Amino acid sequence: MNGSNGIEAAYLQVGGSLAFVEQSGAGIPVLCLHTAGQSGVQWRHVTGELAALGYRAVVPDLPGHGRSEPAVGGPVTDLGIYAAWCVELIELLGLERPFVVGCSIGGKTALDIARRIPDRLSGVVAMAADAWTGGRPSVRGLRRELSDVAAPSRSDRTYLGTLAVVGESVSPQRAELIATMHRREDPAVSLSDLIAWAGHDVRAELASITCPAHLVVGADDLWVDAADVRRAAEQIPGARMTVLPGVGHYPMEEIDGFAALLDRWLRALTGAAAATPAGAR
């Protein structure tokens, strides 16, 4: 369906179940992937501006998230399943040489997509993601926690945990909004996502990512170590790496005017510009 605000939204059959996908604008496609337990709503302040900059923003809710139906086999505990799902979506929509941009599990999934179909992408931006977490957090502990996902305190833990990983440059009002939105998640889905996060390991495949790549991490991200991100970037041919001062785990939600920053990154990946964000290192 076409909305008056220029957003086209549709339910598409992907991976055996219905997926909710929003699209805005025309031009080079940018597939935008959300974080663990969340949905495409995380990109709500970005897609309109991306469209105005000449991109086609494609924002799906991954299986079991937002308005998408659950994955056929239930909550996903392997990010490779999300990567294969995204490749199927790219083919279904006929996206020609899209960029893939993701954050957290979306960033790890973006790297997984890039190692699968590097010759079919214009580039990848993986935020808040490395190649291997070293098994952190504990998969055993997460599986145990699945047994009490219905506990009333679970949503509070999501709320407080989100506040803890937002960067110091974010105003209290904006941080409160981000955390309030995040507590809407399905606990079983978000915990399964974290199990998938902890077990995802593409270290051996990094050299096969031959499309342009940019790895980004917030300096205040308590989930991801910048040194781990740098090590991953060093294994990807020609990859760029940026640390964002004052930013935590959710750059697209924390940074005002994020679309313009992303536009600079994408232009740099394709050689159209050589800009580096102010304060990056």
Short mmCIF file of C-alpha atoms in Angstrom, two decimals:
data_model
loop_
_atom_site.label_atom_id
_atom_site.label_comp_id
_atom_site.label_asym_id
_atom_site.label_seq_id
_atom_site.Cartn_x
_atom_site.Cartn_y
_atom_site.Cartn_z
CA MET A 1 0.00 0.00 0.00
CA ASN A 2 1.11 3.57 -0.64
CA GLY A 3 0.89 6.08 2.17
CA SER A 4 0.45 9.84 1.84
CA ASN A 5 3.88 10.29 3.46
CA GLY A 6 5.61 8.52 0.57
CA ILE A 7 6.09 5.24 2.41
CA GLU A 8 5.12 2.03 0.67
CA ALA A 9 4.34 -0.79 3.09
CA ALA A 10 3.54 -4.38 2.22
CA TYR A 11 3.43 -7.91 3.58
CA LEU A 12 5.64 -10.21 1.52
CA GLN A 13 6.13 -13.96 1.66
CA VAL A 14 9.75 -14.46 2.73
CA GLY A 15 11.24 -17.59 4.24
CA GLY A 16 7.87 -19.30 4.45
CA SER A 17 6.03 -16.62 6.44
CA LEU A 18 4.70 -13.10 5.94
CA ALA A 19 7.16 -10.28 6.44
CA PHE A 20 6.35 -6.61 6.91
CA VAL A 21 8.52 -4.38 4.72
CA GLU A 22 8.50 -0.60 4.34
CA GLN A 23 10.08 1.22 1.41
CA SER A 24 10.70 4.92 0.88
CA GLY A 25 12.12 6.78 -2.11
CA ALA A 26 13.85 5.72 -5.29
CA GLY A 27 17.44 5.30 -6.37
CA ILE A 28 20.18 3.10 -4.93
CA PRO A 29 18.56 0.65 -2.51
CA VAL A 30 19.65 0.67 1.14
CA LEU A 31 18.53 -2.35 3.15
CA CYS A 32 18.28 -1.23 6.79
CA LEU A 33 18.40 -3.90 9.51
CA HIS A 34 17.32 -3.43 13.12
CA THR A 35 18.76 -4.63 16.42
CA ALA A 36 17.92 -7.60 18.67
CA GLY A 37 14.24 -7.89 19.58
CA GLN A 38 13.37 -4.63 17.87
CA SER A 39 11.86 -3.74 14.47
CA GLY A 40 12.17 -1.38 11.54
CA VAL A 41 10.67 1.37 13.69
CA GLN A 42 14.24 2.07 14.82
CA TRP A 43 14.81 3.63 11.39
CA ARG A 44 11.73 5.89 11.48
CA HIS A 45 13.77 9.12 11.76
CA VAL A 46 16.17 8.06 8.99
CA THR A 47 14.22 6.65 6.05
CA GLY A 48 12.44 9.85 5.01
CA GLU A 49 15.72 11.73 4.92
CA LEU A 50 17.42 8.89 3.03
CA ALA A 51 14.66 9.05 0.44
CA ALA A 52 15.14 12.82 0.13
CA LEU A 53 18.84 12.19 -0.46
CA GLY A 54 18.02 9.96 -3.43
CA TYR A 55 18.04 6.47 -1.90
CA ARG A 56 15.45 3.72 -1.81
CA ALA A 57 15.25 2.82 1.87
CA VAL A 58 14.08 -0.77 2.41
CA VAL A 59 13.25 -1.55 6.04
CA PRO A 60 12.01 -5.02 6.97
CA ASP A 61 10.89 -6.37 10.31
CA LEU A 62 12.90 -9.57 10.66
CA PRO A 63 10.88 -12.77 11.29
CA GLY A 64 9.12 -12.67 14.66
CA HIS A 65 9.77 -8.94 15.07
CA GLY A 66 7.44 -5.98 14.77
CA ARG A 67 4.65 -6.75 12.32
CA SER A 68 6.29 -9.78 10.70
CA GLU A 69 5.01 -13.28 11.37
CA PRO A 70 7.23 -15.64 13.39
CA ALA A 71 9.89 -17.61 11.58
CA VAL A 72 8.66 -21.03 10.47
CA GLY A 73 10.78 -22.82 13.07
CA GLY A 74 10.09 -20.36 15.90
CA PRO A 75 12.47 -17.75 17.39
CA VAL A 76 15.79 -17.67 15.52
CA THR A 77 19.04 -18.53 17.31
CA ASP A 78 21.34 -18.40 14.26
CA LEU A 79 22.06 -15.10 12.52
CA GLY A 80 22.86 -17.06 9.37
CA ILE A 81 19.11 -17.70 9.07
CA TYR A 82 18.49 -13.94 9.07
CA ALA A 83 21.23 -13.46 6.47
CA ALA A 84 19.71 -16.06 4.14
CA TRP A 85 16.29 -14.47 4.73
CA CYS A 86 17.66 -11.06 3.72
CA VAL A 87 19.25 -12.49 0.57
CA GLU A 88 15.84 -13.94 -0.32
CA LEU A 89 14.25 -10.52 0.29
CA ILE A 90 16.85 -8.81 -1.92
CA GLU A 91 16.03 -11.26 -4.71
CA LEU A 92 12.27 -10.95 -4.21
CA LEU A 93 12.37 -7.16 -4.44
CA GLY A 94 14.82 -7.22 -7.33
CA LEU A 95 17.23 -4.90 -5.51
CA GLU A 96 20.17 -4.16 -7.80
CA ARG A 97 23.47 -3.75 -5.98
CA PRO A 98 21.98 -2.52 -2.72
CA PHE A 99 23.83 -1.23 0.28
CA VAL A 100 23.20 -3.21 3.45
CA VAL A 101 23.26 -1.25 6.71
CA GLY A 102 22.63 -2.91 10.05
CA CYS A 103 23.13 -2.37 13.76
CA SER A 104 23.95 -4.93 16.48
CA ILE A 105 22.51 -8.26 15.27
CA GLY A 106 21.64 -6.30 12.12
CA GLY A 107 25.31 -5.33 11.76
CA LYS A 108 26.46 -8.91 12.22
CA THR A 109 23.80 -10.05 9.75
CA ALA A 110 25.02 -7.40 7.30
CA LEU A 111 28.54 -8.89 7.46
CA ASP A 112 27.07 -12.35 6.93
CA ILE A 113 25.16 -11.15 3.87
CA ALA A 114 28.32 -9.51 2.53
CA ARG A 115 30.32 -12.71 2.77
CA ARG A 116 27.54 -14.58 0.95
CA ILE A 117 26.91 -12.21 -1.99
CA PRO A 118 29.75 -9.63 -2.06
CA ASP A 119 29.61 -9.23 -5.84
CA ARG A 120 25.93 -8.26 -5.68
CA LEU A 121 26.28 -5.44 -3.15
CA SER A 122 27.38 -1.83 -3.49
CA GLY A 123 28.71 -1.99 0.03
CA VAL A 124 27.97 -2.75 3.66
CA VAL A 125 27.91 -0.65 6.83
CA ALA A 126 28.01 -2.81 9.97
CA MET A 127 27.38 -0.84 13.16
CA ALA A 128 27.85 -2.13 16.71
CA ALA A 129 29.11 -5.43 15.36
CA ASP A 130 32.28 -7.47 15.27
CA ALA A 131 33.10 -10.88 13.78
CA TRP A 132 32.92 -12.86 17.03
CA THR A 133 31.91 -11.92 20.56
CA GLY A 134 33.96 -14.63 22.22
CA GLY A 135 30.78 -16.26 23.45
CA ARG A 136 29.61 -13.16 25.32
CA PRO A 137 27.01 -13.01 26.72
CA SER A 138 26.79 -16.56 28.03
CA VAL A 139 24.62 -18.68 25.76
CA ARG A 140 23.98 -21.04 28.67
CA GLY A 141 22.76 -18.17 30.80
CA LEU A 142 20.57 -16.79 28.04
CA ARG A 143 18.94 -20.18 27.47
CA ARG A 144 18.25 -20.41 31.20
CA GLU A 145 16.70 -16.95 31.10
CA LEU A 146 14.28 -18.09 28.40
CA SER A 147 12.45 -19.97 31.13
CA ASP A 148 11.39 -16.74 32.85
CA VAL A 149 10.72 -14.47 29.88
CA ALA A 150 7.18 -13.86 31.14
CA ALA A 151 8.41 -12.37 34.41
CA PRO A 152 7.19 -8.76 34.87
CA SER A 153 10.75 -7.61 35.49
CA ARG A 154 11.86 -8.61 31.97
CA SER A 155 10.55 -5.43 30.31
CA ASP A 156 12.16 -3.37 33.05
CA ARG A 157 15.50 -5.06 32.38
CA THR A 158 15.15 -4.21 28.70
CA TYR A 159 14.36 -0.60 29.55
CA LEU A 160 17.24 -0.18 32.00
CA GLY A 161 19.64 -2.15 29.81
CA THR A 162 18.90 0.12 26.87
CA LEU A 163 19.52 3.24 28.93
CA ALA A 164 22.87 1.76 30.00
CA VAL A 165 24.19 1.43 26.44
CA VAL A 166 23.07 4.80 25.04
CA GLY A 167 25.95 7.24 24.56
CA GLU A 168 26.76 10.17 26.82
CA SER A 169 26.07 12.69 24.04
CA VAL A 170 22.39 11.68 23.91
CA SER A 171 19.97 13.92 25.82
CA PRO A 172 18.03 12.35 28.70
CA GLN A 173 14.78 12.93 26.82
CA ARG A 174 16.01 11.14 23.71
CA ALA A 175 17.51 8.29 25.76
CA GLU A 176 14.18 7.89 27.59
CA LEU A 177 12.31 7.66 24.27
CA ILE A 178 14.73 5.06 22.88
CA ALA A 179 14.45 2.91 26.02
CA THR A 180 10.66 3.23 26.13
CA MET A 181 10.37 2.10 22.52
CA HIS A 182 12.73 -0.82 23.08
CA ARG A 183 10.75 -2.29 25.98
CA ARG A 184 8.02 -3.27 23.49
CA GLU A 185 10.07 -6.27 22.38
CA ASP A 186 9.01 -9.94 22.61
CA PRO A 187 11.28 -11.41 25.32
CA ALA A 188 11.50 -14.87 23.71
CA VAL A 189 12.51 -13.34 20.38
CA SER A 190 15.03 -10.89 21.86
CA LEU A 191 16.69 -13.55 24.01
CA SER A 192 16.91 -15.86 21.00
CA ASP A 193 18.47 -12.99 19.05
CA LEU A 194 21.10 -12.59 21.78
CA ILE A 195 21.84 -16.32 21.69
CA ALA A 196 22.34 -15.92 17.94
CA TRP A 197 24.55 -12.86 18.57
CA ALA A 198 26.76 -14.73 21.03
CA GLY A 199 27.21 -17.74 18.75
CA HIS A 200 27.76 -15.92 15.47
CA ASP A 201 31.28 -16.32 14.14
CA VAL A 202 32.37 -15.13 10.68
CA ARG A 203 36.07 -14.67 11.44
CA ALA A 204 37.05 -17.26 8.85
CA GLU A 205 34.92 -15.57 6.17
CA LEU A 206 35.99 -11.93 6.60
CA ALA A 207 38.50 -12.11 3.73
CA SER A 208 35.67 -13.12 1.39
CA ILE A 209 33.90 -9.79 1.95
CA THR A 210 35.18 -8.15 -1.21
CA CYS A 211 32.52 -5.45 -1.49
CA PRO A 212 33.26 -2.06 0.12
CA ALA A 213 32.79 -2.30 3.88
CA HIS A 214 32.65 0.16 6.77
CA LEU A 215 32.54 -1.00 10.39
CA VAL A 216 31.24 1.50 12.94
CA VAL A 217 31.19 1.42 16.74
CA GLY A 218 30.14 3.93 19.38
CA ALA A 219 32.82 4.87 21.89
CA ASP A 220 30.25 4.44 24.68
CA ASP A 221 28.98 1.05 23.47
CA LEU A 222 29.14 -1.31 26.47
CA TRP A 223 28.22 -4.31 24.31
CA VAL A 224 30.97 -4.02 21.71
CA ASP A 225 34.71 -3.45 22.12
CA ALA A 226 36.18 -1.08 19.54
CA ALA A 227 39.37 -3.17 19.49
CA ASP A 228 37.36 -6.21 18.36
CA VAL A 229 35.70 -4.16 15.63
CA ARG A 230 39.08 -2.88 14.47
CA ARG A 231 40.48 -6.42 14.30
CA ALA A 232 37.52 -7.48 12.17
CA ALA A 233 37.93 -4.49 9.85
CA GLU A 234 41.62 -5.31 9.38
CA GLN A 235 40.66 -8.74 8.02
CA ILE A 236 38.26 -7.32 5.39
CA PRO A 237 40.01 -6.13 2.22
CA GLY A 238 40.01 -2.32 2.10
CA ALA A 239 37.51 -1.94 4.95
CA ARG A 240 37.04 1.35 6.79
CA MET A 241 36.49 1.63 10.54
CA THR A 242 34.98 4.50 12.54
CA VAL A 243 34.56 5.11 16.27
CA LEU A 244 31.80 7.59 17.14
CA PRO A 245 32.54 9.68 20.26
CA GLY A 246 29.65 10.03 22.70
CA VAL A 247 27.57 7.40 20.91
CA GLY A 248 26.48 4.04 22.31
CA HIS A 249 24.92 0.94 20.76
CA TYR A 250 22.24 2.57 18.57
CA PRO A 251 23.77 5.19 16.23
CA MET A 252 20.72 5.53 13.97
CA GLU A 253 18.55 6.34 16.99
CA GLU A 254 21.05 8.37 18.97
CA ILE A 255 22.43 10.71 16.30
CA ASP A 256 20.44 13.69 15.01
CA GLY A 257 20.61 13.86 11.23
CA PHE A 258 21.95 10.32 10.98
CA ALA A 259 20.82 10.00 7.35
CA ALA A 260 23.27 12.70 6.23
CA LEU A 261 26.10 10.93 8.06
CA LEU A 262 25.13 7.61 6.50
CA ASP A 263 25.00 9.29 3.09
CA ARG A 264 28.62 10.39 3.53
CA TRP A 265 29.65 6.87 4.51
CA LEU A 266 27.89 5.34 1.51
CA ARG A 267 29.39 7.88 -0.90
CA ALA A 268 32.82 7.16 0.50
CA LEU A 269 32.30 3.43 -0.01
CA THR A 270 31.52 3.93 -3.68
CA GLY A 271 34.35 6.40 -4.20
CA ALA A 272 32.01 9.34 -4.77
CA ALA A 273 33.48 11.10 -1.76
CA ALA A 274 36.27 10.60 0.74
CA ALA A 275 34.65 12.17 3.77
CA THR A 276 35.24 10.91 7.28
CA PRO A 277 32.81 11.91 10.08
CA ALA A 278 34.10 14.63 12.36
CA GLY A 279 35.64 13.14 15.48
CA ALA A 280 36.02 9.69 13.98
CA ARG A 281 39.15 7.77 14.69
#
